[in-house]
Amino acid sequence: MRRSLLRFYDRGHRDLPWRRTSDPYRILVSEVMLQQTTVSTAIPYYQDFITRFPDAASLAAAREEDVLAAWSGLGYYSRARNLVRTCREIVATYGGEVPQRPDQLRALPGVGPYTAGAVASIAFSCPEPALDGNVARVLCRLAATPGQGSAERRRFDDTLRELLRGRRPGDLNQALMDLGATVCTPRRPACSRCPVRRHCAARSEGAPEKYPAIVKRPRLRQVSACGVLIRRKGGVVLVQRPEGVPLAGMWELPGVSGLEEPSGPLDVGGIERVVAAQTGLSVSVSGILASVRHTVMRKRIVLDIRGGMVDPGARHSHPLRPRERSTALLLPRTHRILRPDTTPALPLSTACRKSLAAVDRLDLCGTGRQRLSRLQSRPSTRR
Ligand code: SF4
């Protein structure tokens, strides 16, 4: 099996930018990006990120806001924050060199067994498993086992350690990743092209797609949210999410972060009070201009974009009601103006980027060819 996998890898592995380097820092960055993101989505981000932060020292010295801006659109922003903390630790403890031992790697912020195994095996040729979803699926099918539970995961780990006890452990891990991504795919495995088909119990049974067993996921929760588009000084008003909440530090349209059904959306008066508390501006809010949909962390969010006019005569000094306070995510009375021509890249939440794209599509800001969403515009996809 080892020989077949290496032959498969040598004959035509995927040509990915992080496979053209042996720099452990770059391999670490790529593996962190790939934790929740597809390869095709990660590639342009990886290239920009490495150009901007070419080594651990440059990332360690960077402002978190700049790193989040470079990550903007990839989602799961705790990965970016952890990567900065990891690089600071690498600089402080290891003189700027990524440590080699799996236990040292696992002790770094945000580096779990998979990432540690991938970096240790690919960059340092340690025989360490890198068990991701693709590899787990291949192992499930080889053994015709449902693949659920921690005991199974441990067994897969043992199997991989056995397999990696030869030469080229990094290439073997990558061969299994490629096999899962390109041949042993979830719905239609191409068994006739598989280099390990004669070892495969699921194929012998005749229905490899049965494995791994399907896990029933909980239903998505429906959430309504609202962003208010306030045009000001040739741009659009944005507010920053405070510390201690998901997506802390990201910028977005002022408004209501999310109300779960059946409580339903706030009325216009409630939205105006929330926006006033967030921005320090008295704003009259109008009707819905556009709606965008966004799914994140088991929530399906419908975000209505409403118009907002700064109206110094409007009086929104009333205190927020409890329900308004709980959804406002307040970092009170601070805002910035995003302009298509002058604003440096800000870390924008994916929902905000979708909102700006909708604003651009309808040309609600009259910015013509200078598109707000083009400041940072890439789609985000789960791996
Ligand atoms: Fe997957 Fe088919 Fe190969 Fe088995 S033979 S590992 S099911 S592609």
Tab-separated table of C-alpha atoms and ligand atoms in Angstrom:
chain	number	residue	atom	x	y	z
A	1	MET	CA	0.000	0.000	0.000
A	2	ARG	CA	2.875	2.320	0.860
A	3	ARG	CA	4.519	1.758	-2.523
A	4	SER	CA	1.239	2.194	-4.403
A	5	LEU	CA	0.497	5.467	-2.641
A	6	LEU	CA	3.944	6.909	-3.325
A	7	ARG	CA	3.698	5.903	-6.988
A	8	PHE	CA	0.274	7.583	-7.160
A	9	TYR	CA	1.762	10.716	-5.591
A	10	ASP	CA	4.784	10.767	-7.897
A	11	ARG	CA	2.720	10.213	-11.008
A	12	GLY	CA	0.575	13.292	-10.594
A	13	HIS	CA	0.055	14.993	-7.255
A	14	ARG	CA	-1.824	18.277	-7.149
A	15	ASP	CA	0.467	21.190	-7.910
A	16	LEU	CA	-0.254	23.520	-4.985
A	17	PRO	CA	1.786	26.615	-4.099
A	18	TRP	CA	2.662	25.324	-0.622
A	19	ARG	CA	4.016	22.151	-2.192
A	20	ARG	CA	6.661	24.148	-4.028
A	21	THR	CA	8.390	25.062	-0.791
A	22	SER	CA	10.007	23.293	2.127
A	23	ASP	CA	9.712	26.376	4.351
A	24	PRO	CA	7.964	25.150	7.538
A	25	TYR	CA	6.385	28.577	8.167
A	26	ARG	CA	4.704	28.574	4.748
A	27	ILE	CA	3.537	24.997	5.214
A	28	LEU	CA	2.131	25.971	8.615
A	29	VAL	CA	0.233	28.933	7.119
A	30	SER	CA	-1.229	26.742	4.374
A	31	GLU	CA	-2.339	24.058	6.806
A	32	VAL	CA	-4.025	26.589	9.090
A	33	MET	CA	-5.850	28.078	6.095
A	34	LEU	CA	-6.949	24.621	4.957
A	35	GLN	CA	-8.488	23.780	8.336
A	36	GLN	CA	-11.882	25.174	7.244
A	37	THR	CA	-11.410	26.217	3.643
A	38	THR	CA	-11.297	24.537	0.242
A	39	VAL	CA	-7.978	24.303	-1.562
A	40	SER	CA	-9.206	26.410	-4.497
A	41	THR	CA	-10.403	29.188	-2.179
A	42	ALA	CA	-7.244	29.121	-0.074
A	43	ILE	CA	-4.737	29.452	-2.961
A	44	PRO	CA	-5.087	33.207	-3.728
A	45	TYR	CA	-5.319	34.047	-0.026
A	46	TYR	CA	-2.199	32.027	0.675
A	47	GLN	CA	-0.247	33.792	-2.052
A	48	ASP	CA	-1.279	37.272	-0.899
A	49	PHE	CA	-0.697	36.382	2.733
A	50	ILE	CA	2.800	35.042	2.116
A	51	THR	CA	3.711	38.085	0.043
A	52	ARG	CA	2.572	40.309	2.889
A	53	PHE	CA	3.945	38.221	5.773
A	54	PRO	CA	6.821	36.182	4.310
A	55	ASP	CA	8.094	34.711	7.585
A	56	ALA	CA	7.180	34.122	11.207
A	57	ALA	CA	8.956	37.308	12.335
A	58	SER	CA	6.948	39.551	9.995
A	59	LEU	CA	3.664	37.988	11.077
A	60	ALA	CA	4.657	38.203	14.746
A	61	ALA	CA	5.323	41.932	14.347
A	62	ALA	CA	2.108	42.661	12.405
A	63	ARG	CA	-0.904	44.515	13.786
A	64	GLU	CA	-3.792	42.122	14.353
A	65	GLU	CA	-6.108	44.351	12.310
A	66	ASP	CA	-3.809	44.072	9.273
A	67	VAL	CA	-3.683	40.289	9.609
A	68	LEU	CA	-7.483	40.094	9.892
A	69	ALA	CA	-7.764	42.291	6.792
A	70	ALA	CA	-5.519	39.880	4.860
A	71	TRP	CA	-7.670	36.993	6.141
A	72	SER	CA	-10.924	38.819	5.414
A	73	GLY	CA	-13.309	36.562	3.500
A	74	LEU	CA	-11.727	33.273	4.578
A	75	GLY	CA	-13.925	33.106	7.700
A	76	TYR	CA	-13.129	31.482	11.046
A	77	TYR	CA	-11.034	34.442	12.094
A	78	SER	CA	-9.790	32.834	15.303
A	79	ARG	CA	-7.401	30.948	12.987
A	80	ALA	CA	-5.762	34.233	11.983
A	81	ARG	CA	-5.533	35.447	15.571
A	82	ASN	CA	-4.031	32.139	16.674
A	83	LEU	CA	-1.556	32.241	13.817
A	84	VAL	CA	-0.301	35.622	15.018
A	85	ARG	CA	-0.007	34.309	18.591
A	86	THR	CA	1.758	31.210	17.289
A	87	CYS	CA	4.310	33.291	15.381
A	88	ARG	CA	4.929	35.477	18.436
A	89	GLU	CA	5.636	32.326	20.402
A	90	ILE	CA	7.850	30.954	17.632
A	91	VAL	CA	9.878	34.171	17.705
A	92	ALA	CA	10.023	34.344	21.520
A	93	THR	CA	10.753	30.668	22.197
A	94	TYR	CA	12.351	29.245	19.068
A	95	GLY	CA	14.215	32.234	17.634
A	96	GLY	CA	11.807	32.588	14.702
A	97	GLU	CA	12.155	28.971	13.479
A	98	VAL	CA	9.101	26.701	13.471
A	99	PRO	CA	9.799	23.889	15.962
A	100	GLN	CA	10.223	20.399	14.575
A	101	ARG	CA	8.784	18.074	17.197
A	102	PRO	CA	5.064	17.240	17.020
A	103	ASP	CA	4.614	17.869	20.771
A	104	GLN	CA	6.189	21.337	20.399
A	105	LEU	CA	3.943	22.077	17.421
A	106	ARG	CA	0.827	20.880	19.241
A	107	ALA	CA	1.588	23.262	22.109
A	108	LEU	CA	1.316	26.300	19.807
A	109	PRO	CA	-1.968	28.271	19.851
A	110	GLY	CA	-4.553	26.856	17.440
A	111	VAL	CA	-2.320	23.981	16.291
A	112	GLY	CA	-4.168	20.697	16.769
A	113	PRO	CA	-3.080	17.118	16.023
A	114	TYR	CA	-3.886	17.414	12.304
A	115	THR	CA	-1.926	20.614	11.678
A	116	ALA	CA	0.975	19.449	13.850
A	117	GLY	CA	1.077	16.130	11.977
A	118	ALA	CA	0.947	17.796	8.568
A	119	VAL	CA	3.736	20.292	9.368
A	120	ALA	CA	5.924	17.726	11.152
A	121	SER	CA	5.644	15.190	8.357
A	122	ILE	CA	5.776	17.504	5.325
A	123	ALA	CA	8.361	20.003	6.550
A	124	PHE	CA	10.481	17.761	8.804
A	125	SER	CA	9.797	14.202	7.566
A	126	CYS	CA	8.507	13.045	10.977
A	127	PRO	CA	6.350	9.897	10.759
A	128	GLU	CA	3.368	11.729	12.236
A	129	PRO	CA	-0.246	11.158	11.068
A	130	ALA	CA	-2.249	14.006	9.534
A	131	LEU	CA	-5.782	12.736	9.801
A	132	ASP	CA	-8.155	15.136	8.063
A	133	GLY	CA	-11.657	14.463	6.736
A	134	ASN	CA	-10.428	13.233	3.355
A	135	VAL	CA	-7.920	10.815	4.877
A	136	ALA	CA	-10.458	9.548	7.421
A	137	ARG	CA	-12.894	8.764	4.591
A	138	VAL	CA	-10.258	6.741	2.733
A	139	LEU	CA	-9.403	4.783	5.893
A	140	CYS	CA	-13.091	4.137	6.641
A	141	ARG	CA	-13.547	2.650	3.215
A	142	LEU	CA	-10.356	0.614	3.243
A	143	ALA	CA	-11.539	-1.048	6.461
A	144	ALA	CA	-15.297	-0.873	5.666
A	145	THR	CA	-16.012	0.673	9.027
A	146	PRO	CA	-18.501	3.452	9.885
A	147	GLY	CA	-15.713	5.692	11.180
A	148	GLN	CA	-17.580	7.108	14.146
A	149	GLY	CA	-16.343	7.604	17.691
A	150	SER	CA	-13.014	8.269	19.338
A	151	ALA	CA	-11.996	4.588	19.401
A	152	GLU	CA	-12.188	4.486	15.598
A	153	ARG	CA	-10.193	7.706	15.313
A	154	ARG	CA	-7.480	6.185	17.520
A	155	ARG	CA	-7.453	3.088	15.352
A	156	PHE	CA	-7.038	5.244	12.231
A	157	ASP	CA	-4.188	7.040	13.946
A	158	ASP	CA	-2.476	3.717	14.680
A	159	THR	CA	-3.002	2.567	11.083
A	160	LEU	CA	-1.421	5.753	9.771
A	161	ARG	CA	1.550	5.510	12.139
A	162	GLU	CA	2.178	2.003	10.843
A	163	LEU	CA	1.942	3.180	7.244
A	164	LEU	CA	4.246	6.150	7.813
A	165	ARG	CA	7.040	4.104	9.361
A	166	GLY	CA	9.023	4.132	6.173
A	167	ARG	CA	10.539	6.754	3.976
A	168	ARG	CA	8.788	9.918	2.797
A	169	PRO	CA	6.097	10.201	5.502
A	170	GLY	CA	5.154	13.704	4.327
A	171	ASP	CA	4.529	12.510	0.773
A	172	LEU	CA	2.518	9.560	2.084
A	173	ASN	CA	0.281	11.887	4.100
A	174	GLN	CA	-0.153	14.105	1.062
A	175	ALA	CA	-0.846	11.097	-1.177
A	176	LEU	CA	-3.708	10.102	1.133
A	177	MET	CA	-5.004	13.690	1.161
A	178	ASP	CA	-4.946	13.753	-2.663
A	179	LEU	CA	-6.559	10.337	-2.870
A	180	GLY	CA	-9.455	11.485	-0.668
A	181	ALA	CA	-9.810	14.805	-2.506
A	182	THR	CA	-9.603	13.570	-6.101
A	183	VAL	CA	-10.374	9.825	-6.278
A	184	CYS	CA	-12.077	8.571	-3.111
A	185	THR	CA	-14.604	11.410	-3.105
A	186	PRO	CA	-17.647	11.402	-0.815
A	187	ARG	CA	-20.364	10.625	-3.385
A	188	ARG	CA	-18.757	8.849	-6.334
A	189	PRO	CA	-15.404	7.261	-5.550
A	190	ALA	CA	-13.514	6.429	-8.747
A	191	CYS	CA	-12.410	3.003	-7.570
A	192	SER	CA	-11.156	1.917	-11.002
A	193	ARG	CA	-8.473	4.643	-10.758
A	194	CYS	CA	-7.603	3.990	-7.126
A	195	PRO	CA	-4.033	2.880	-6.383
A	196	VAL	CA	-5.077	0.939	-3.255
A	197	ARG	CA	-8.251	-0.682	-4.572
A	198	ARG	CA	-7.047	-4.208	-3.980
A	199	HIS	CA	-6.754	-3.457	-0.265
A	200	CYS	CA	-10.219	-1.908	-0.032
A	201	ALA	CA	-12.922	-3.760	1.924
A	202	ALA	CA	-15.683	-1.256	1.041
A	203	ARG	CA	-15.024	-1.756	-2.668
A	204	SER	CA	-15.170	-5.534	-2.230
A	205	GLU	CA	-18.567	-5.139	-0.585
A	206	GLY	CA	-19.709	-3.253	-3.692
A	207	ALA	CA	-21.013	-0.028	-2.112
A	208	PRO	CA	-18.110	2.142	-0.947
A	209	GLU	CA	-20.292	5.289	-0.721
A	210	LYS	CA	-21.954	3.654	2.328
A	211	TYR	CA	-18.831	4.596	4.292
A	212	PRO	CA	-18.342	6.574	6.437
A	213	ALA	CA	-21.745	6.427	8.129
A	214	ILE	CA	-23.769	9.606	7.626
A	215	VAL	CA	-24.094	11.724	10.743
A	216	LYS	CA	-27.371	13.583	11.067
A	217	ARG	CA	-26.615	17.226	11.623
A	218	PRO	CA	-28.825	19.457	13.746
A	219	ARG	CA	-31.099	21.755	11.773
A	220	LEU	CA	-29.838	25.225	10.944
A	221	ARG	CA	-31.299	27.953	13.120
A	222	GLN	CA	-33.048	30.793	11.278
A	223	VAL	CA	-31.760	34.212	12.250
A	224	SER	CA	-32.758	37.654	11.032
A	225	ALA	CA	-30.302	40.541	11.066
A	226	CYS	CA	-30.212	44.061	9.738
A	227	GLY	CA	-27.444	46.324	8.420
A	228	VAL	CA	-28.044	50.021	7.877
A	229	LEU	CA	-26.406	51.674	4.887
A	230	ILE	CA	-25.477	55.211	5.916
A	231	ARG	CA	-23.801	57.237	3.166
A	232	ARG	CA	-21.500	59.866	4.571
A	233	LYS	CA	-18.587	61.907	3.257
A	234	GLY	CA	-18.346	59.937	0.023
A	235	GLY	CA	-18.352	56.558	1.749
A	236	VAL	CA	-20.279	54.184	3.959
A	237	VAL	CA	-20.345	54.095	7.769
A	238	LEU	CA	-18.960	50.931	9.369
A	239	VAL	CA	-18.739	49.866	13.019
A	240	GLN	CA	-16.345	47.424	14.666
A	241	ARG	CA	-17.412	44.325	16.583
A	242	PRO	CA	-16.203	44.476	20.178
A	243	GLU	CA	-13.940	42.040	22.013
A	244	GLY	CA	-15.557	38.971	23.556
A	245	VAL	CA	-18.048	38.241	20.750
A	246	PRO	CA	-17.656	36.120	17.615
A	247	LEU	CA	-15.771	37.967	14.836
A	248	ALA	CA	-14.338	40.459	17.351
A	249	GLY	CA	-12.450	43.267	15.644
A	250	MET	CA	-14.203	42.839	12.273
A	251	TRP	CA	-15.953	45.801	10.658
A	252	GLU	CA	-19.524	45.760	9.356
A	253	LEU	CA	-22.580	47.883	8.658
A	254	PRO	CA	-24.169	49.204	11.858
A	255	GLY	CA	-27.351	47.435	12.824
A	256	VAL	CA	-28.685	44.374	14.520
A	257	SER	CA	-26.381	41.389	14.654
A	258	GLY	CA	-28.990	38.651	14.723
A	259	LEU	CA	-32.295	37.737	16.281
A	260	GLU	CA	-33.425	34.158	16.263
A	261	GLU	CA	-36.950	33.315	15.268
A	262	PRO	CA	-39.635	33.414	16.551
A	263	SER	CA	-38.766	36.739	18.182
A	264	GLY	CA	-38.449	38.311	14.700
A	265	PRO	CA	-36.803	41.521	13.589
A	266	LEU	CA	-36.761	44.774	15.572
A	267	ASP	CA	-39.047	47.568	14.476
A	268	VAL	CA	-37.561	50.669	12.817
A	269	GLY	CA	-37.488	52.620	16.098
A	270	GLY	CA	-35.470	49.845	17.734
A	271	ILE	CA	-33.006	49.744	14.834
A	272	GLU	CA	-32.567	53.525	15.000
A	273	ARG	CA	-31.807	53.375	18.723
A	274	VAL	CA	-29.272	50.571	18.164
A	275	VAL	CA	-27.540	52.437	15.325
A	276	ALA	CA	-27.402	55.640	17.376
A	277	ALA	CA	-25.814	53.759	20.271
A	278	GLN	CA	-23.276	52.073	17.971
A	279	THR	CA	-22.238	55.049	15.877
A	280	GLY	CA	-23.034	58.146	17.904
A	281	LEU	CA	-25.067	59.349	14.901
A	282	SER	CA	-28.759	60.157	14.868
A	283	VAL	CA	-30.089	58.279	11.888
A	284	SER	CA	-33.507	57.880	10.315
A	285	VAL	CA	-33.853	54.345	8.996
A	286	SER	CA	-35.896	53.622	5.870
A	287	GLY	CA	-37.172	50.466	4.169
A	288	ILE	CA	-35.347	47.336	3.036
A	289	LEU	CA	-33.117	47.945	-0.016
A	290	ALA	CA	-31.746	44.435	-0.437
A	291	SER	CA	-31.377	41.177	1.469
A	292	VAL	CA	-28.388	38.842	1.627
A	293	ARG	CA	-28.185	35.303	2.929
A	294	HIS	CA	-25.286	33.946	4.903
A	295	THR	CA	-24.782	30.654	6.730
A	296	VAL	CA	-22.314	30.400	9.582
A	297	MET	CA	-21.938	28.247	12.686
A	298	ARG	CA	-25.239	26.373	12.233
A	299	LYS	CA	-27.124	29.622	11.688
A	300	ARG	CA	-28.868	30.657	8.491
A	301	ILE	CA	-28.883	34.440	8.561
A	302	VAL	CA	-31.090	36.663	6.422
A	303	LEU	CA	-29.559	40.122	6.576
A	304	ASP	CA	-31.780	42.974	5.426
A	305	ILE	CA	-29.962	46.085	4.243
A	306	ARG	CA	-31.902	49.223	5.055
A	307	GLY	CA	-31.179	52.793	4.099
A	308	GLY	CA	-30.152	55.269	6.785
A	309	MET	CA	-29.968	59.088	6.665
A	310	VAL	CA	-28.040	61.090	9.214
A	311	ASP	CA	-30.660	63.346	10.686
A	312	PRO	CA	-29.344	65.695	13.375
A	313	GLY	CA	-32.930	66.606	14.198
A	314	ALA	CA	-33.835	63.028	15.028
A	315	ARG	CA	-33.822	62.232	18.727
A	316	HIS	CA	-32.587	58.749	19.490
A	317	SER	CA	-31.271	59.364	22.946
A	318	HIS	CA	-33.706	56.930	24.554
A	319	PRO	CA	-31.969	54.081	26.355
A	320	LEU	CA	-31.879	50.756	24.563
A	321	ARG	CA	-34.522	48.250	25.554
A	322	PRO	CA	-33.230	44.886	26.845
A	323	ARG	CA	-33.830	43.031	23.562
A	324	GLU	CA	-32.111	45.786	21.602
A	325	ARG	CA	-29.150	45.810	23.982
A	326	SER	CA	-28.637	42.052	23.630
A	327	THR	CA	-28.400	42.233	19.835
A	328	ALA	CA	-26.539	45.483	19.341
A	329	LEU	CA	-22.994	44.151	20.015
A	330	LEU	CA	-21.960	47.524	21.261
A	331	LEU	CA	-18.624	49.154	20.892
A	332	PRO	CA	-20.287	52.446	21.567
A	333	ARG	CA	-20.060	55.547	19.483
A	334	THR	CA	-17.169	54.673	17.200
A	335	HIS	CA	-17.397	54.356	13.481
A	336	ARG	CA	-15.251	54.609	10.395
A	337	ILE	CA	-16.116	55.589	6.873
A	338	LEU	CA	-15.292	53.098	4.144
A	339	ARG	CA	-14.529	54.852	0.870
A	340	PRO	CA	-13.834	52.986	-2.347
A	341	ASP	CA	-10.867	55.162	-3.245
A	342	THR	CA	-9.036	55.946	-0.030
A	343	THR	CA	-9.789	53.415	2.653
A	344	PRO	CA	-7.024	50.941	3.434
A	345	ALA	CA	-8.063	47.310	3.642
A	346	LEU	CA	-10.188	46.748	6.724
A	347	PRO	CA	-11.074	43.362	8.174
A	348	LEU	CA	-14.660	42.938	7.005
A	349	SER	CA	-16.928	40.108	8.071
A	350	THR	CA	-18.162	37.881	5.243
A	351	ALA	CA	-21.733	39.070	5.845
A	352	CYS	CA	-20.491	42.655	5.475
A	353	ARG	CA	-18.682	41.826	2.231
A	354	LYS	CA	-21.855	40.255	0.860
A	355	SER	CA	-23.798	43.364	1.918
A	356	LEU	CA	-21.313	45.645	0.150
A	357	ALA	CA	-21.508	43.479	-2.961
A	358	ALA	CA	-25.311	43.891	-2.897
A	359	VAL	CA	-24.846	47.639	-2.416
A	360	ASP	CA	-22.518	47.691	-5.425
A	361	ARG	CA	-24.864	45.618	-7.563
A	362	LEU	CA	-27.663	48.089	-7.009
A	363	ASP	CA	-25.193	50.995	-7.069
A	364	LEU	CA	-26.881	52.265	-3.932
A	365	CYS	CA	-23.942	54.508	-3.163
A	366	GLY	CA	-23.643	55.863	-6.693
A	367	THR	CA	-19.961	54.956	-6.678
A	368	GLY	CA	-20.131	53.658	-10.252
A	369	ARG	CA	-17.012	51.723	-11.133
A	370	GLN	CA	-15.353	52.290	-7.768
A	371	ARG	CA	-16.795	49.334	-6.038
A	372	LEU	CA	-16.893	49.088	-2.251
A	373	SER	CA	-16.855	45.304	-2.275
A	374	ARG	CA	-13.810	45.259	-4.507
A	375	LEU	CA	-11.702	46.510	-1.634
A	376	GLN	CA	-11.528	42.915	-0.560
A	377	SER	CA	-13.586	40.555	-2.640
A	378	ARG	CA	-13.239	36.838	-2.573
A	379	PRO	CA	-15.787	34.158	-1.785
A	380	SER	CA	-15.424	31.930	1.245
A	381	THR	CA	-16.146	28.228	1.113
A	382	ARG	CA	-15.932	25.415	3.589
A	383	ARG	CA	-13.420	22.708	2.748
B	1	SF4	FE1	-11.940	4.697	-2.043
B	1	SF4	FE2	-12.677	3.060	-4.001
B	1	SF4	FE3	-10.098	3.416	-3.392
B	1	SF4	FE4	-11.683	2.072	-1.747
B	1	SF4	S1	-11.124	1.487	-3.822
B	1	SF4	S2	-10.194	3.616	-1.177
B	1	SF4	S3	-13.572	3.194	-1.977
B	1	SF4	S4	-11.522	4.959	-4.203
